[in-house]
Coordinates of C-alpha atoms and ligand atoms in Angstrom, one line a residue:
M16 CA -117.3 171.0 104.8
A17 CA -121.0 171.6 104.3
I18 CA -123.4 173.1 101.9
R19 CA -124.9 176.2 103.3
N20 CA -128.4 177.6 102.6
I21 CA -128.3 180.4 100.1
R22 CA -130.4 183.4 101.1
E23 CA -132.6 184.8 98.4
D24 CA -133.7 188.3 97.4
G25 CA -136.3 189.5 100.0
D26 CA -134.3 188.2 102.9
P27 CA -133.4 191.3 104.9
I28 CA -129.9 190.0 105.7
L29 CA -128.9 190.7 102.0
R30 CA -129.5 194.4 102.6
K31 CA -127.3 194.7 105.7
K32 CA -123.7 195.9 105.8
S33 CA -121.1 193.3 106.7
R34 CA -118.5 193.8 109.4
P35 CA -114.8 193.3 108.9
V36 CA -113.2 189.9 109.8
T37 CA -110.9 190.4 112.8
E38 CA -110.2 186.8 113.8
F39 CA -108.4 184.4 111.4
N40 CA -109.3 181.2 113.1
E41 CA -110.8 177.7 112.5
R42 CA -114.3 179.2 112.4
L43 CA -113.3 181.5 109.5
F44 CA -111.6 178.5 107.7
E45 CA -114.8 176.5 108.1
L46 CA -116.9 179.4 106.7
L47 CA -114.6 179.8 103.7
D48 CA -114.6 176.0 103.0
D49 CA -118.4 175.9 103.2
M50 CA -118.8 178.9 101.0
A51 CA -116.6 177.4 98.3
E52 CA -118.4 174.1 98.4
T53 CA -121.8 175.9 98.3
M54 CA -120.6 178.1 95.3
Y55 CA -119.3 175.1 93.3
E56 CA -122.4 173.1 94.0
A57 CA -124.8 175.8 93.0
P58 CA -123.0 176.3 90.6
G59 CA -121.9 179.9 90.7
V60 CA -118.7 182.0 90.1
G61 CA -118.9 184.0 93.3
L62 CA -120.5 184.0 96.8
A63 CA -120.4 186.6 99.6
G64 CA -120.9 186.1 103.3
P65 CA -124.4 187.7 103.6
Q66 CA -125.6 185.2 100.9
V67 CA -125.1 182.4 103.4
G68 CA -126.4 184.5 106.3
V69 CA -123.0 185.6 107.7
L70 CA -122.6 189.4 107.9
R71 CA -118.8 189.3 107.6
R72 CA -116.6 190.8 104.8
V73 CA -115.8 187.5 103.1
V74 CA -116.0 186.5 99.5
V75 CA -115.2 183.4 97.5
M76 CA -114.8 183.5 93.7
D77 CA -113.8 181.2 90.9
V78 CA -114.3 182.6 87.3
G79 CA -112.5 179.5 85.9
D80 CA -108.9 180.3 86.9
G81 CA -109.0 178.9 90.4
L82 CA -110.5 179.6 93.8
I83 CA -109.9 183.0 95.3
E84 CA -110.7 183.9 99.0
L85 CA -111.1 187.6 99.7
I86 CA -111.3 188.7 103.3
N87 CA -112.0 192.4 104.0
P88 CA -111.7 193.2 100.3
E89 CA -111.4 196.8 99.0
I90 CA -111.4 198.0 95.4
T91 CA -108.2 200.0 95.0
K92 CA -108.2 200.8 91.3
I93 CA -110.7 200.8 88.5
D94 CA -110.4 201.5 84.8
G95 CA -112.6 201.5 81.7
E96 CA -116.2 200.3 81.4
Q97 CA -118.1 197.2 80.3
V98 CA -121.8 196.6 80.0
G99 CA -122.8 193.0 80.4
E100 CA -125.3 190.5 81.7
E101 CA -125.1 189.6 85.4
G102 CA -126.8 187.0 87.5
C103 CA -126.7 186.2 91.2
L104 CA -127.3 183.0 93.3
S105 CA -129.6 185.1 95.5
L106 CA -131.8 185.9 92.5
P107 CA -132.1 182.5 90.9
G108 CA -133.3 182.3 87.3
L109 CA -132.8 186.0 86.6
C110 CA -130.3 188.2 84.9
G111 CA -129.8 191.9 84.0
L112 CA -127.5 194.3 82.3
V113 CA -125.1 196.1 84.5
S114 CA -122.2 198.6 83.8
R115 CA -119.0 197.8 85.6
P116 CA -115.4 198.8 85.2
K117 CA -113.4 196.9 82.6
T118 CA -110.5 196.3 84.9
V119 CA -110.5 196.2 88.7
Q120 CA -107.7 195.9 91.3
V121 CA -108.6 194.6 94.7
K122 CA -106.7 194.5 98.0
A123 CA -107.8 191.8 100.4
Q124 CA -106.5 189.5 103.1
N125 CA -106.1 185.8 102.7
R126 CA -107.0 183.2 105.3
E127 CA -103.7 183.8 107.0
G128 CA -104.5 187.5 107.3
K129 CA -101.9 188.5 104.8
W130 CA -102.8 191.4 102.4
C131 CA -102.7 190.5 98.7
L132 CA -103.4 192.3 95.5
Y133 CA -105.7 190.9 92.8
K134 CA -106.3 192.1 89.3
G135 CA -109.3 191.3 87.2
E136 CA -110.5 192.0 83.7
D137 CA -113.9 191.5 82.1
L138 CA -115.8 188.7 84.0
K139 CA -113.4 188.7 86.9
A140 CA -113.6 192.5 87.3
R141 CA -117.4 192.3 87.1
C142 CA -117.4 189.5 89.8
F143 CA -115.1 191.5 92.1
C144 CA -117.5 194.4 92.0
H145 CA -120.6 192.3 92.3
E146 CA -119.4 190.4 95.3
I147 CA -118.0 193.4 97.2
D148 CA -121.3 195.1 96.6
H149 CA -123.0 192.2 98.5
L150 CA -120.8 193.2 101.6
D151 CA -122.5 196.6 101.5
G152 CA -126.0 195.2 101.1
I153 CA -126.1 196.1 97.4
L154 CA -127.6 193.8 94.7
Y155 CA -127.0 194.0 91.0
K156 CA -130.7 194.6 90.4
D157 CA -130.1 198.0 92.1
K158 CA -127.7 199.0 89.3
L159 CA -129.4 197.9 86.1
V160 CA -128.5 200.0 83.1
E161 CA -131.1 202.7 82.8
G162 CA -134.2 201.6 80.8
T163 CA -133.5 197.9 81.2
F164 CA -135.1 195.3 83.5
L165 CA -134.5 192.0 85.2
Q166 CA -135.0 189.2 82.7
K167 CA -135.7 185.5 83.1
V168 CA -132.8 183.3 82.2
T169 CA -133.9 181.0 79.4
E170 CA -133.3 177.3 80.0
A171 CA -130.9 177.1 77.1
E172 CA -128.6 179.6 78.8
E173 CA -128.9 178.2 82.3
Ligands
NI14 NI1 -124.6 187.8 93.9

């Protein structure tokens, strides 16, 4: 396993659309392992392929209830709304208010290629949406609640 370099806002790769994963092989497993290690080391609660310079539809997440690996994820159901603060490892030291669904259901393949269903509420729902957006070249700063701006994270919060 290895820590990969996290791409930051301004890097054009973050704005590109990722391609589906078609081969479930050692190379994918290594990518997933490296992404998890990179996320935990940062530390962060989610990381998407483009953030480590790989334009593939791959996400790792851990909002405190264990590691999830999402391959070719798709949002299949959303419900409700939540407005809350969001940050991103590609925009270090910043945060902003974003509206997301309160609950989200995601369909994704695991590293064996099997399709699985995931449900998330609150932070987990927010994280699903944020990470899947990365796969389409979208950053949370594109979706700030109208009339609000990116803020610096104060050290106490960091
Ligand atoms: Ni992010």
